[in-house]
Amino acid sequence: MPEQKLSSGASIAIIGAGIVGVASACALQRNGYEVTVYDPDPPGEGGPSRANAGHVAASDIHPLSTPGIQWKALKMLTNPNAPLKIPVRDALAQIPWFWRFWQTSRGSRFETATRALSYLSRYAFNDIHKMLEFAGLSNMLVNKGGVFLYDTEQSFFASRAVWAKKSAAGFESEEIDAKRIAYDVPSINDKFRHGVHSYGWGQVQDPLDLVRELARSAQSNGVVFIQNRVNGLSEGKHSVTLETDEGGKLHDAVIVAAGVGSVQFAKSCGDFLPIAAERGYNLTIQDPGVELDLPLVFADRGIVATQVTSGLRIGGWAEYARPDRPANQNYYKSIARISQELFPGLNMSNTNYWMGNRPSLPDSVPVISRSRHTHRVYYNCGHGHYGLSFSATSARLLCELIVGDRDLSKHRPYSIDRFI
Ligand SMILES: Cc1cc2nc3c(=O)[nH]c(=O)nc-3n(C[C@H](O)[C@H](O)[C@H](O)COP(=O)(O)OP(=O)(O)OC[C@H]3O[C@@H](n4cnc5c(N)ncnc54)[C@H](O)[C@@H]3O)c2cc1C
């Protein structure tokens, strides 16, 4: 398929007003395009962009599927407190996805995914900062680093090899001892005696406020938000038509940024996009009685904690299940119990419970790509654990692709072609 530039002023539709869709809208608008965003929900409210942990994970350079993952996964599946869950009724349908996931952990595939994630991590902070600065929202980004805490000396020592690799790739960190942990995180259980301060890490003040405010800024610059579901799309010779409840809408091109909902559009375009719903659970506690100055990662538990505007947010985990299944109430109970163990002074009397579908690809690398078969369709989706972190960098890469950047080698690692 010949490369084709979209000239300035072209009309581009975005399906999905999550953080990735809204960041894409901001970037495309700044590049001179007429942008319209479709979503049945208000910006940020339709998916996990609503209540994620708010971390800017700018040193997570490895895919989730690390060498030896199959043994770790088997161990986790037999432990009710471990972060990995695959309900039996959904297990069979997940086998092809997990096969690809496992393949990522092996040889050159792991290195390829690491290189792709390293690029996104390296630019994550600067690109978010620029995006927010342009919108007059730079105060929403906090860059004090983040603290990784280990339950045991053994897991801490085992993590050293990973931190050394990150350091070699330019992501600096520092080991911290019990005294420093007590100083930096006074509310934490004093059983945590080993940690790492990652300087590249950061957080936003509140993920939902961020999407809302970015959307407001984009709107004031001319981006149109239409609160409507897109039911399908079809390509004509000179345009693409989106089918909505209010009839067909014509645009020069469309960006699919619909989180787990992106799969249906890819299918209709003849593309294979293996996004699974990786469901995460968290609690947001108002008046928790403890304060956090830094975002925390409990590395052995698949749990993170962040002080956001709406409260102290604690959660994580990964449940691979159909996206329309109701949340598992037992997981909330387990995370509540674990939260109290992590923060002994925690007051949980005013707690909101939430579950969201991470749009996860088996190699943890998002798809930022033109469709293989449908000329006017592009994808920016599948960000899994890192949608907020990599939103601005993905939006920049997408723009470069659309504007017709010659250096396509930069985009290759994010191409949808890798799943052929
Ligand atoms: C518990 C948890 C914690 C997390 N913590 C972090 C974190 O700290 N840092 C981080 O970087 N990431 C984190 N994530 C991941 C992050 O939330 C996601 O990667 C990110 O929100 C994905 O954004 P998105 O815009 O691609 O998708 P979504 O947020 O799902 O947005 C997609 C939008 O598309 C819309 N849509 C779907 N179908 C259609 C349709 N047919 N027509 C129109 N619109 C449609 C939906 O309504 C939705 O609004 C976390 C996720 C979870 C679950």
GROMACS .gro file of C-alpha atoms and ligand atoms in nm:
model
  473
    1MET     CA    1   0.000   0.000   0.000
    2PRO     CA    2   0.159   0.334  -0.100
    3GLU     CA    3   0.240   0.579   0.178
    4GLN     CA    4   0.014   0.879   0.169
    5LYS     CA    5   0.042   1.204   0.360
    6LEU     CA    6  -0.268   1.367   0.496
    7SER     CA    7  -0.238   1.734   0.422
    8SER     CA    8  -0.297   1.999   0.685
    9GLY     CA    9  -0.664   2.081   0.726
   10ALA     CA   10  -0.775   1.723   0.653
   11SER     CA   11  -1.062   1.599   0.868
   12ILE     CA   12  -0.961   1.324   1.111
   13ALA     CA   13  -1.199   1.131   1.335
   14ILE     CA   14  -1.084   0.966   1.655
   15ILE     CA   15  -1.283   0.677   1.799
   16GLY     CA   16  -1.240   0.691   2.177
   17ALA     CA   17  -1.199   0.978   2.423
   18GLY     CA   18  -0.974   0.798   2.672
   19ILE     CA   19  -0.633   0.942   2.749
   20VAL     CA   20  -0.488   0.800   2.426
   21GLY     CA   21  -0.765   0.940   2.206
   22VAL     CA   22  -0.756   1.281   2.374
   23ALA     CA   23  -0.375   1.305   2.361
   24SER     CA   24  -0.395   1.212   1.991
   25ALA     CA   25  -0.659   1.481   1.937
   26CYS     CA   26  -0.434   1.745   2.099
   27ALA     CA   27  -0.135   1.646   1.886
   28LEU     CA   28  -0.329   1.627   1.557
   29GLN     CA   29  -0.500   1.960   1.622
   30ARG     CA   30  -0.160   2.120   1.685
   31ASN     CA   31  -0.046   1.980   1.349
   32GLY     CA   32  -0.325   2.162   1.170
   33TYR     CA   33  -0.588   1.890   1.131
   34GLU     CA   34  -0.963   1.924   1.183
   35VAL     CA   35  -1.026   1.674   1.463
   36THR     CA   36  -1.352   1.516   1.579
   37VAL     CA   37  -1.359   1.272   1.872
   38TYR     CA   38  -1.641   1.018   1.911
   39ASP     CA   39  -1.722   0.844   2.239
   40PRO     CA   40  -2.055   0.752   2.402
   41ASP     CA   41  -1.907   0.868   2.734
   42PRO     CA   42  -1.762   1.204   2.834
   43PRO     CA   43  -1.380   1.231   2.794
   44GLY     CA   44  -1.194   0.994   3.024
   45GLU     CA   45  -1.501   0.823   3.163
   46GLY     CA   46  -1.551   0.526   2.930
   47GLY     CA   47  -1.249   0.309   3.019
   48PRO     CA   48  -0.949   0.271   3.249
   49SER     CA   49  -0.835   0.627   3.177
   50ARG     CA   50  -1.095   0.713   3.439
   51ALA     CA   51  -0.936   0.579   3.755
   52ASN     CA   52  -0.596   0.434   3.683
   53ALA     CA   53  -0.313   0.480   3.930
   54GLY     CA   54  -0.181   0.797   3.766
   55HIS     CA   55   0.179   0.679   3.748
   56VAL     CA   56   0.403   0.799   3.469
   57ALA     CA   57   0.595   0.476   3.440
   58ALA     CA   58   0.896   0.624   3.271
   59SER     CA   59   1.140   0.349   3.359
   60ASP     CA   60   0.932   0.041   3.281
   61ILE     CA   61   1.126  -0.075   2.980
   62HIS     CA   62   1.054  -0.448   2.987
   63PRO     CA   63   0.743  -0.623   2.863
   64LEU     CA   64   0.531  -0.802   3.124
   65SER     CA   65   0.633  -1.131   2.970
   66THR     CA   66   0.986  -1.171   3.106
   67PRO     CA   67   1.209  -1.481   3.062
   68GLY     CA   68   1.074  -1.768   3.274
   69ILE     CA   69   0.730  -1.603   3.301
   70GLN     CA   70   0.552  -1.939   3.258
   71TRP     CA   71   0.684  -2.072   3.590
   72LYS     CA   72   0.613  -1.747   3.773
   73ALA     CA   73   0.260  -1.743   3.627
   74LEU     CA   74   0.187  -2.100   3.737
   75LYS     CA   75   0.300  -2.015   4.089
   76MET     CA   76   0.087  -1.701   4.096
   77LEU     CA   77  -0.227  -1.878   3.974
   78THR     CA   78  -0.221  -2.104   4.280
   79ASN     CA   79  -0.184  -1.817   4.529
   80PRO     CA   80  -0.503  -1.617   4.606
   81ASN     CA   81  -0.298  -1.312   4.711
   82ALA     CA   82  -0.095  -1.307   4.388
   83PRO     CA   83  -0.175  -1.049   4.121
   84LEU     CA   84  -0.250  -1.285   3.829
   85LYS     CA   85  -0.605  -1.421   3.781
   86ILE     CA   86  -0.754  -1.620   3.495
   87PRO     CA   87  -1.112  -1.730   3.569
   88VAL     CA   88  -1.163  -2.091   3.453
   89ARG     CA   89  -1.467  -2.002   3.239
   90ASP     CA   90  -1.255  -1.760   3.031
   91ALA     CA   91  -0.930  -1.958   3.028
   92LEU     CA   92  -0.979  -2.153   2.704
   93ALA     CA   93  -1.049  -1.843   2.498
   94GLN     CA   94  -0.727  -1.683   2.627
   95ILE     CA   95  -0.489  -1.959   2.512
   96PRO     CA   96  -0.386  -1.799   2.176
   97TRP     CA   97  -0.318  -1.467   2.351
   98PHE     CA   98  -0.112  -1.635   2.621
   99TRP     CA   99   0.083  -1.829   2.361
  100ARG     CA  100   0.188  -1.498   2.203
  101PHE     CA  101   0.254  -1.356   2.551
  102TRP     CA  102   0.485  -1.643   2.633
  103GLN     CA  103   0.660  -1.608   2.296
  104THR     CA  104   0.747  -1.249   2.391
  105SER     CA  105   0.958  -1.375   2.682
  106ARG     CA  106   1.188  -1.561   2.445
  107GLY     CA  107   1.509  -1.451   2.272
  108SER     CA  108   1.495  -1.168   2.023
  109ARG     CA  109   1.123  -1.102   2.077
  110PHE     CA  110   1.193  -0.993   2.434
  111GLU     CA  111   1.472  -0.762   2.317
  112THR     CA  112   1.254  -0.615   2.040
  113ALA     CA  113   0.974  -0.536   2.284
  114THR     CA  114   1.225  -0.392   2.533
  115ARG     CA  115   1.365  -0.157   2.267
  116ALA     CA  116   1.015  -0.040   2.172
  117LEU     CA  117   0.919   0.023   2.535
  118SER     CA  118   1.253   0.190   2.610
  119TYR     CA  119   1.188   0.451   2.343
  120LEU     CA  120   0.843   0.526   2.486
  121SER     CA  121   0.978   0.538   2.843
  122ARG     CA  122   1.265   0.765   2.747
  123TYR     CA  123   1.035   1.030   2.602
  124ALA     CA  124   0.728   0.976   2.822
  125PHE     CA  125   0.793   1.249   3.073
  126ASN     CA  126   0.909   1.517   2.832
  127ASP     CA  127   0.627   1.451   2.589
  128ILE     CA  128   0.358   1.460   2.861
  129HIS     CA  129   0.516   1.774   2.998
  130LYS     CA  130   0.505   1.941   2.654
  131MET     CA  131   0.147   1.831   2.595
  132LEU     CA  132   0.037   1.968   2.932
  133GLU     CA  133   0.241   2.286   2.896
  134PHE     CA  134   0.071   2.359   2.565
  135ALA     CA  135  -0.265   2.318   2.738
  136GLY     CA  136  -0.159   2.531   3.035
  137LEU     CA  137  -0.179   2.225   3.263
  138SER     CA  138   0.184   2.153   3.351
  139ASN     CA  139   0.102   2.177   3.722
  140MET     CA  140  -0.084   1.844   3.685
  141LEU     CA  141   0.241   1.652   3.639
  142VAL     CA  142   0.454   1.565   3.942
  143ASN     CA  143   0.813   1.452   3.892
  144LYS     CA  144   0.958   1.339   4.224
  145GLY     CA  145   1.041   0.987   4.113
  146GLY     CA  146   0.874   0.675   4.249
  147VAL     CA  147   0.958   0.417   4.515
  148PHE     CA  148   0.962   0.042   4.451
  149LEU     CA  149   0.927  -0.167   4.768
  150TYR     CA  150   1.022  -0.534   4.808
  151ASP     CA  151   0.872  -0.779   5.056
  152THR     CA  152   1.186  -0.984   5.095
  153GLU     CA  153   1.560  -0.944   5.077
  154GLN     CA  154   1.558  -1.227   4.825
  155SER     CA  155   1.327  -1.050   4.578
  156PHE     CA  156   1.517  -0.724   4.628
  157PHE     CA  157   1.847  -0.892   4.542
  158ALA     CA  158   1.684  -1.065   4.245
  159SER     CA  159   1.563  -0.728   4.113
  160ARG     CA  160   1.917  -0.588   4.100
  161ALA     CA  161   1.988  -0.736   3.758
  162VAL     CA  162   1.679  -0.561   3.615
  163TRP     CA  163   1.771  -0.227   3.771
  164ALA     CA  164   2.124  -0.265   3.635
  165LYS     CA  165   1.982  -0.312   3.284
  166LYS     CA  166   1.764  -0.004   3.329
  167SER     CA  167   2.064   0.193   3.449
  168ALA     CA  168   2.266   0.080   3.147
  169ALA     CA  169   1.981   0.206   2.929
  170GLY     CA  170   1.998   0.548   3.099
  171PHE     CA  171   1.715   0.509   3.355
  172GLU     CA  172   1.874   0.604   3.685
  173SER     CA  173   1.774   0.478   4.028
  174GLU     CA  174   1.909   0.441   4.380
  175GLU     CA  175   1.871   0.164   4.637
  176ILE     CA  176   1.714   0.279   4.961
  177ASP     CA  177   1.729   0.114   5.304
  178ALA     CA  178   1.478   0.083   5.589
  179LYS     CA  179   1.573   0.419   5.742
  180ARG     CA  180   1.523   0.604   5.414
  181ILE     CA  181   1.195   0.418   5.346
  182ALA     CA  182   1.066   0.525   5.688
  183TYR     CA  183   1.163   0.884   5.608
  184ASP     CA  184   1.021   0.896   5.252
  185VAL     CA  185   0.709   0.690   5.325
  186PRO     CA  186   0.635   0.730   5.698
  187SER     CA  187   0.291   0.568   5.670
  188ILE     CA  188   0.421   0.234   5.538
  189ASN     CA  189   0.439  -0.091   5.734
  190ASP     CA  190   0.788  -0.108   5.883
  191LYS     CA  191   0.837  -0.460   5.751
  192PHE     CA  192   0.949  -0.300   5.421
  193ARG     CA  193   1.326  -0.276   5.453
  194HIS     CA  194   1.439  -0.278   5.090
  195GLY     CA  195   1.349  -0.037   4.814
  196VAL     CA  196   1.460   0.142   4.502
  197HIS     CA  197   1.395   0.505   4.419
  198SER     CA  198   1.346   0.536   4.041
  199TYR     CA  199   1.418   0.893   3.933
  200GLY     CA  200   1.244   0.862   3.596
  201TRP     CA  201   0.908   0.782   3.756
  202GLY     CA  202   0.636   1.035   3.819
  203GLN     CA  203   0.263   1.081   3.857
  204VAL     CA  204  -0.024   1.304   3.757
  205GLN     CA  205  -0.240   1.474   4.016
  206ASP     CA  206  -0.550   1.287   3.903
  207PRO     CA  207  -0.594   1.081   3.584
  208LEU     CA  208  -0.959   1.171   3.521
  209ASP     CA  209  -0.907   1.543   3.585
  210LEU     CA  210  -0.618   1.527   3.342
  211VAL     CA  211  -0.825   1.383   3.055
  212ARG     CA  212  -1.112   1.621   3.124
  213GLU     CA  213  -0.889   1.927   3.131
  214LEU     CA  214  -0.694   1.820   2.823
  215ALA     CA  215  -1.024   1.765   2.638
  216ARG     CA  216  -1.146   2.107   2.752
  217SER     CA  217  -0.828   2.267   2.622
  218ALA     CA  218  -0.850   2.076   2.292
  219GLN     CA  219  -1.212   2.183   2.255
  220SER     CA  220  -1.120   2.547   2.305
  221ASN     CA  221  -0.868   2.502   2.023
  222GLY     CA  222  -1.133   2.368   1.786
  223VAL     CA  223  -1.146   1.991   1.848
  224VAL     CA  224  -1.506   1.869   1.832
  225PHE     CA  225  -1.627   1.606   2.083
  226ILE     CA  226  -1.934   1.409   1.982
  227GLN     CA  227  -2.091   1.197   2.256
  228ASN     CA  228  -2.189   0.909   2.035
  229ARG     CA  229  -2.093   0.548   1.982
  230VAL     CA  230  -1.933   0.445   1.654
  231ASN     CA  231  -2.096   0.121   1.539
  232GLY     CA  232  -1.880   0.056   1.236
  233LEU     CA  233  -1.668   0.212   0.967
  234SER     CA  234  -1.626   0.174   0.593
  235GLU     CA  235  -1.377   0.318   0.352
  236GLY     CA  236  -1.475   0.487   0.027
  237LYS     CA  237  -1.246   0.616  -0.246
  238HIS     CA  238  -1.204   0.964  -0.098
  239SER     CA  239  -1.323   0.931   0.261
  240VAL     CA  240  -1.408   0.700   0.546
  241THR     CA  241  -1.761   0.678   0.686
  242LEU     CA  242  -1.829   0.624   1.055
  243GLU     CA  243  -2.167   0.472   1.134
  244THR     CA  244  -2.315   0.636   1.441
  245ASP     CA  245  -2.662   0.641   1.594
  246GLU     CA  246  -2.701   0.980   1.428
  247GLY     CA  247  -2.617   0.845   1.083
  248GLY     CA  248  -2.300   0.828   0.875
  249LYS     CA  249  -2.017   1.079   0.933
  250LEU     CA  250  -1.756   1.137   0.664
  251HIS     CA  251  -1.388   1.206   0.738
  252ASP     CA  252  -1.061   1.193   0.548
  253ALA     CA  253  -0.912   0.946   0.797
  254VAL     CA  254  -0.990   0.776   1.127
  255ILE     CA  255  -0.782   0.688   1.433
  256VAL     CA  256  -0.897   0.388   1.632
  257ALA     CA  257  -0.820   0.462   1.999
  258ALA     CA  258  -1.107   0.273   2.155
  259GLY     CA  259  -0.919   0.070   2.421
  260VAL     CA  260  -1.050  -0.288   2.434
  261GLY     CA  261  -1.323  -0.176   2.190
  262SER     CA  262  -1.060  -0.132   1.916
  263VAL     CA  263  -1.065  -0.503   1.827
  264GLN     CA  264  -1.403  -0.489   1.650
  265PHE     CA  265  -1.285  -0.207   1.422
  266ALA     CA  266  -0.963  -0.390   1.337
  267LYS     CA  267  -1.163  -0.702   1.250
  268SER     CA  268  -1.388  -0.507   1.016
  269CYS     CA  269  -1.078  -0.361   0.844
  270GLY     CA  270  -0.924  -0.707   0.798
  271ASP     CA  271  -0.651  -0.642   1.057
  272PHE     CA  272  -0.549  -0.874   1.339
  273LEU     CA  273  -0.523  -0.688   1.669
  274PRO     CA  274  -0.486  -0.930   1.963
  275ILE     CA  275  -0.595  -0.699   2.245
  276ALA     CA  276  -0.708  -0.877   2.564
  277ALA     CA  277  -0.894  -0.719   2.853
  278GLU     CA  278  -0.649  -0.725   3.144
  279ARG     CA  279  -0.870  -0.613   3.425
  280GLY     CA  280  -0.723  -0.414   3.712
  281TYR     CA  281  -0.887  -0.344   4.047
  282ASN     CA  282  -0.835  -0.053   4.277
  283LEU     CA  283  -0.971   0.132   4.578
  284THR     CA  284  -0.979   0.509   4.619
  285ILE     CA  285  -0.992   0.602   4.983
  286GLN     CA  286  -1.107   0.945   5.090
  287ASP     CA  287  -0.982   1.072   5.427
  288PRO     CA  288  -0.747   0.772   5.455
  289GLY     CA  289  -0.564   0.913   5.755
  290VAL     CA  290  -0.230   0.860   5.581
  291GLU     CA  291  -0.061   1.067   5.310
  292LEU     CA  292   0.174   0.967   5.034
  293ASP     CA  293   0.428   1.205   4.896
  294LEU     CA  294   0.557   0.968   4.629
  295PRO     CA  295   0.395   0.707   4.404
  296LEU     CA  296   0.470   0.354   4.531
  297VAL     CA  297   0.508   0.020   4.355
  298PHE     CA  298   0.485  -0.296   4.567
  299ALA     CA  299   0.696  -0.494   4.328
  300ASP     CA  300   0.621  -0.843   4.465
  301ARG     CA  301   0.246  -0.788   4.483
  302GLY     CA  302   0.142  -0.628   4.153
  303ILE     CA  303   0.000  -0.341   4.356
  304VAL     CA  304   0.070   0.031   4.339
  305ALA     CA  305  -0.038   0.325   4.554
  306THR     CA  306  -0.075   0.691   4.467
  307GLN     CA  307  -0.208   1.000   4.636
  308VAL     CA  308  -0.446   1.148   4.375
  309THR     CA  309  -0.682   1.442   4.413
  310SER     CA  310  -0.975   1.212   4.481
  311GLY     CA  311  -0.797   1.020   4.759
  312LEU     CA  312  -0.539   0.753   4.827
  313ARG     CA  313  -0.557   0.504   4.541
  314ILE     CA  314  -0.434   0.148   4.597
  315GLY     CA  315  -0.466  -0.141   4.356
  316GLY     CA  316  -0.348  -0.322   4.048
  317TRP     CA  317  -0.365  -0.697   3.974
  318ALA     CA  318  -0.437  -0.851   3.638
  319GLU     CA  319  -0.747  -1.057   3.571
  320TYR     CA  320  -0.771  -1.189   3.216
  321ALA     CA  321  -1.142  -1.220   3.155
  322ARG     CA  322  -1.410  -1.106   2.914
  323PRO     CA  323  -1.442  -0.727   2.944
  324ASP     CA  324  -1.818  -0.739   3.005
  325ARG     CA  325  -1.798  -0.967   3.311
  326PRO     CA  326  -1.893  -0.801   3.639
  327ALA     CA  327  -1.609  -0.716   3.876
  328ASN     CA  328  -1.509  -0.994   4.116
  329GLN     CA  329  -1.607  -0.865   4.462
  330ASN     CA  330  -1.361  -1.100   4.632
  331TYR     CA  331  -1.070  -0.920   4.468
  332TYR     CA  332  -1.185  -0.592   4.621
  333LYS     CA  333  -1.195  -0.758   4.962
  334SER     CA  334  -0.845  -0.902   4.915
  335ILE     CA  335  -0.700  -0.570   4.801
  336ALA     CA  336  -0.869  -0.393   5.094
  337ARG     CA  337  -0.713  -0.641   5.337
  338ILE     CA  338  -0.372  -0.606   5.172
  339SER     CA  339  -0.403  -0.224   5.180
  340GLN     CA  340  -0.454  -0.234   5.553
  341GLU     CA  341  -0.150  -0.450   5.591
  342LEU     CA  342   0.059  -0.211   5.378
  343PHE     CA  343  -0.058   0.102   5.562
  344PRO     CA  344  -0.135   0.005   5.924
  345GLY     CA  345  -0.298   0.344   6.005
  346LEU     CA  346  -0.536   0.334   5.707
  347ASN     CA  347  -0.894   0.448   5.761
  348MET     CA  348  -1.107   0.278   5.494
  349SER     CA  349  -1.451   0.398   5.603
  350ASN     CA  350  -1.494   0.605   5.285
  351THR     CA  351  -1.373   0.387   4.998
  352ASN     CA  352  -1.473   0.368   4.630
  353TYR     CA  353  -1.418   0.041   4.445
  354TRP     CA  354  -1.340   0.031   4.073
  355MET     CA  355  -1.237  -0.213   3.803
  356GLY     CA  356  -1.109  -0.120   3.455
  357ASN     CA  357  -1.014  -0.307   3.137
  358ARG     CA  358  -0.653  -0.246   3.039
  359PRO     CA  359  -0.626  -0.289   2.660
  360SER     CA  360  -0.330  -0.529   2.659
  361LEU     CA  361  -0.127  -0.670   2.373
  362PRO     CA  362   0.083  -0.984   2.429
  363ASP     CA  363   0.416  -0.801   2.386
  364SER     CA  364   0.310  -0.501   2.604
  365VAL     CA  365   0.387  -0.269   2.310
  366PRO     CA  366   0.105  -0.048   2.178
  367VAL     CA  367   0.000  -0.046   1.814
  368ILE     CA  368   0.066   0.295   1.655
  369SER     CA  369   0.017   0.212   1.296
  370ARG     CA  370  -0.169   0.243   0.975
  371SER     CA  371  -0.409  -0.039   0.893
  372ARG     CA  372  -0.260  -0.308   0.673
  373HIS     CA  373  -0.563  -0.315   0.448
  374THR     CA  374  -0.767  -0.001   0.492
  375HIS     CA  375  -0.595   0.305   0.361
  376ARG     CA  376  -0.752   0.573   0.576
  377VAL     CA  377  -0.756   0.389   0.908
  378TYR     CA  378  -0.486   0.426   1.175
  379TYR     CA  379  -0.453   0.268   1.519
  380ASN     CA  380  -0.330   0.409   1.848
  381CYS     CA  381  -0.430   0.149   2.103
  382GLY     CA  382  -0.325  -0.151   2.312
  383HIS     CA  383  -0.125   0.040   2.574
  384GLY     CA  384  -0.197  -0.211   2.853
  385HIS     CA  385  -0.036  -0.094   3.178
  386TYR     CA  386   0.111   0.222   3.026
  387GLY     CA  387  -0.167   0.414   2.850
  388LEU     CA  388  -0.132   0.727   3.057
  389SER     CA  389   0.248   0.711   3.065
  390PHE     CA  390   0.290   0.671   2.691
  391SER     CA  391  -0.010   0.876   2.577
  392ALA     CA  392   0.179   1.186   2.462
  393THR     CA  393   0.468   0.996   2.304
  394SER     CA  394   0.227   0.766   2.118
  395ALA     CA  395   0.034   1.070   1.999
  396ARG     CA  396   0.356   1.227   1.871
  397LEU     CA  397   0.453   0.906   1.687
  398LEU     CA  398   0.105   0.885   1.538
  399CYS     CA  399   0.129   1.242   1.412
  400GLU     CA  400   0.468   1.178   1.258
  401LEU     CA  401   0.318   0.880   1.078
  402ILE     CA  402   0.022   1.079   0.949
  403VAL     CA  403   0.221   1.387   0.856
  404GLY     CA  404   0.443   1.154   0.656
  405ASP     CA  405   0.768   1.137   0.852
  406ARG     CA  406   1.022   0.964   0.631
  407ASP     CA  407   1.194   0.781   0.917
  408LEU     CA  408   0.960   0.485   0.923
  409SER     CA  409   1.212   0.268   1.108
  410LYS     CA  410   1.113   0.456   1.424
  411HIS     CA  411   0.753   0.340   1.377
  412ARG     CA  412   0.819  -0.020   1.278
  413PRO     CA  413   0.823  -0.163   1.635
  414TYR     CA  414   0.467  -0.034   1.685
  415SER     CA  415   0.330  -0.159   1.354
  416ILE     CA  416   0.024  -0.384   1.341
  417ASP     CA  417   0.221  -0.597   1.091
  418ARG     CA  418   0.409  -0.764   1.375
  419PHE     CA  419   0.105  -0.985   1.449
  420ILE     CA  420   0.077  -1.139   1.102
  421LIG     C1  421  -0.606  -0.055   3.788
  421LIG     C2  422  -0.534   0.013   3.675
  421LIG     C3  423  -0.426   0.096   3.703
  421LIG     C4  424  -0.356   0.157   3.599
  421LIG     N1  425  -0.254   0.241   3.628
  421LIG     C5  426  -0.185   0.303   3.529
  421LIG     C6  427  -0.082   0.395   3.560
  421LIG     O1  428  -0.054   0.422   3.676
  421LIG     N2  429  -0.015   0.453   3.457
  421LIG     C7  430  -0.045   0.425   3.327
  421LIG     O2  431   0.022   0.477   3.237
  421LIG     N3  432  -0.147   0.341   3.294
  421LIG     C8  433  -0.217   0.280   3.392
  421LIG     N4  434  -0.319   0.194   3.363
  421LIG     C9  435  -0.347   0.166   3.222
  421LIG    C10  436  -0.423   0.282   3.158
  421LIG     O3  437  -0.533   0.315   3.237
  421LIG    C11  438  -0.470   0.241   3.018
  421LIG     O4  439  -0.360   0.193   2.943
  421LIG    C12  440  -0.527   0.361   2.946
  421LIG     O5  441  -0.629   0.420   3.021
  421LIG    C13  442  -0.579   0.322   2.809
  421LIG     O6  443  -0.629   0.438   2.752
  421LIG     P1  444  -0.709   0.435   2.617
  421LIG     O7  445  -0.746   0.575   2.585
  421LIG     O8  446  -0.632   0.357   2.517
  421LIG     O9  447  -0.836   0.345   2.648
  421LIG     P2  448  -0.967   0.375   2.733
  421LIG    O10  449  -0.939   0.449   2.856
  421LIG    O11  450  -1.036   0.241   2.745
  421LIG    O12  451  -1.052   0.468   2.639
  421LIG    C14  452  -1.113   0.414   2.522
  421LIG    C15  453  -1.240   0.492   2.498
  421LIG    O13  454  -1.297   0.441   2.377
  421LIG    C16  455  -1.435   0.445   2.391
  421LIG     N5  456  -1.496   0.352   2.296
  421LIG    C17  457  -1.493   0.217   2.299
  421LIG     N6  458  -1.567   0.168   2.197
  421LIG    C18  459  -1.616   0.276   2.130
  421LIG    C19  460  -1.701   0.289   2.017
  421LIG     N7  461  -1.750   0.183   1.951
  421LIG     N8  462  -1.733   0.413   1.974
  421LIG    C20  463  -1.683   0.524   2.039
  421LIG     N9  464  -1.604   0.516   2.147
  421LIG    C21  465  -1.572   0.393   2.191
  421LIG    C22  466  -1.460   0.407   2.536
  421LIG    O14  467  -1.586   0.455   2.580
  421LIG    C23  468  -1.344   0.475   2.606
  421LIG    O15  469  -1.380   0.602   2.655
  421LIG    C24  470  -0.394   0.134   3.464
  421LIG    C25  471  -0.505   0.053   3.436
  421LIG    C26  472  -0.575  -0.005   3.539
  421LIG    C27  473  -0.696  -0.088   3.507
   0.00000   0.00000   0.00000
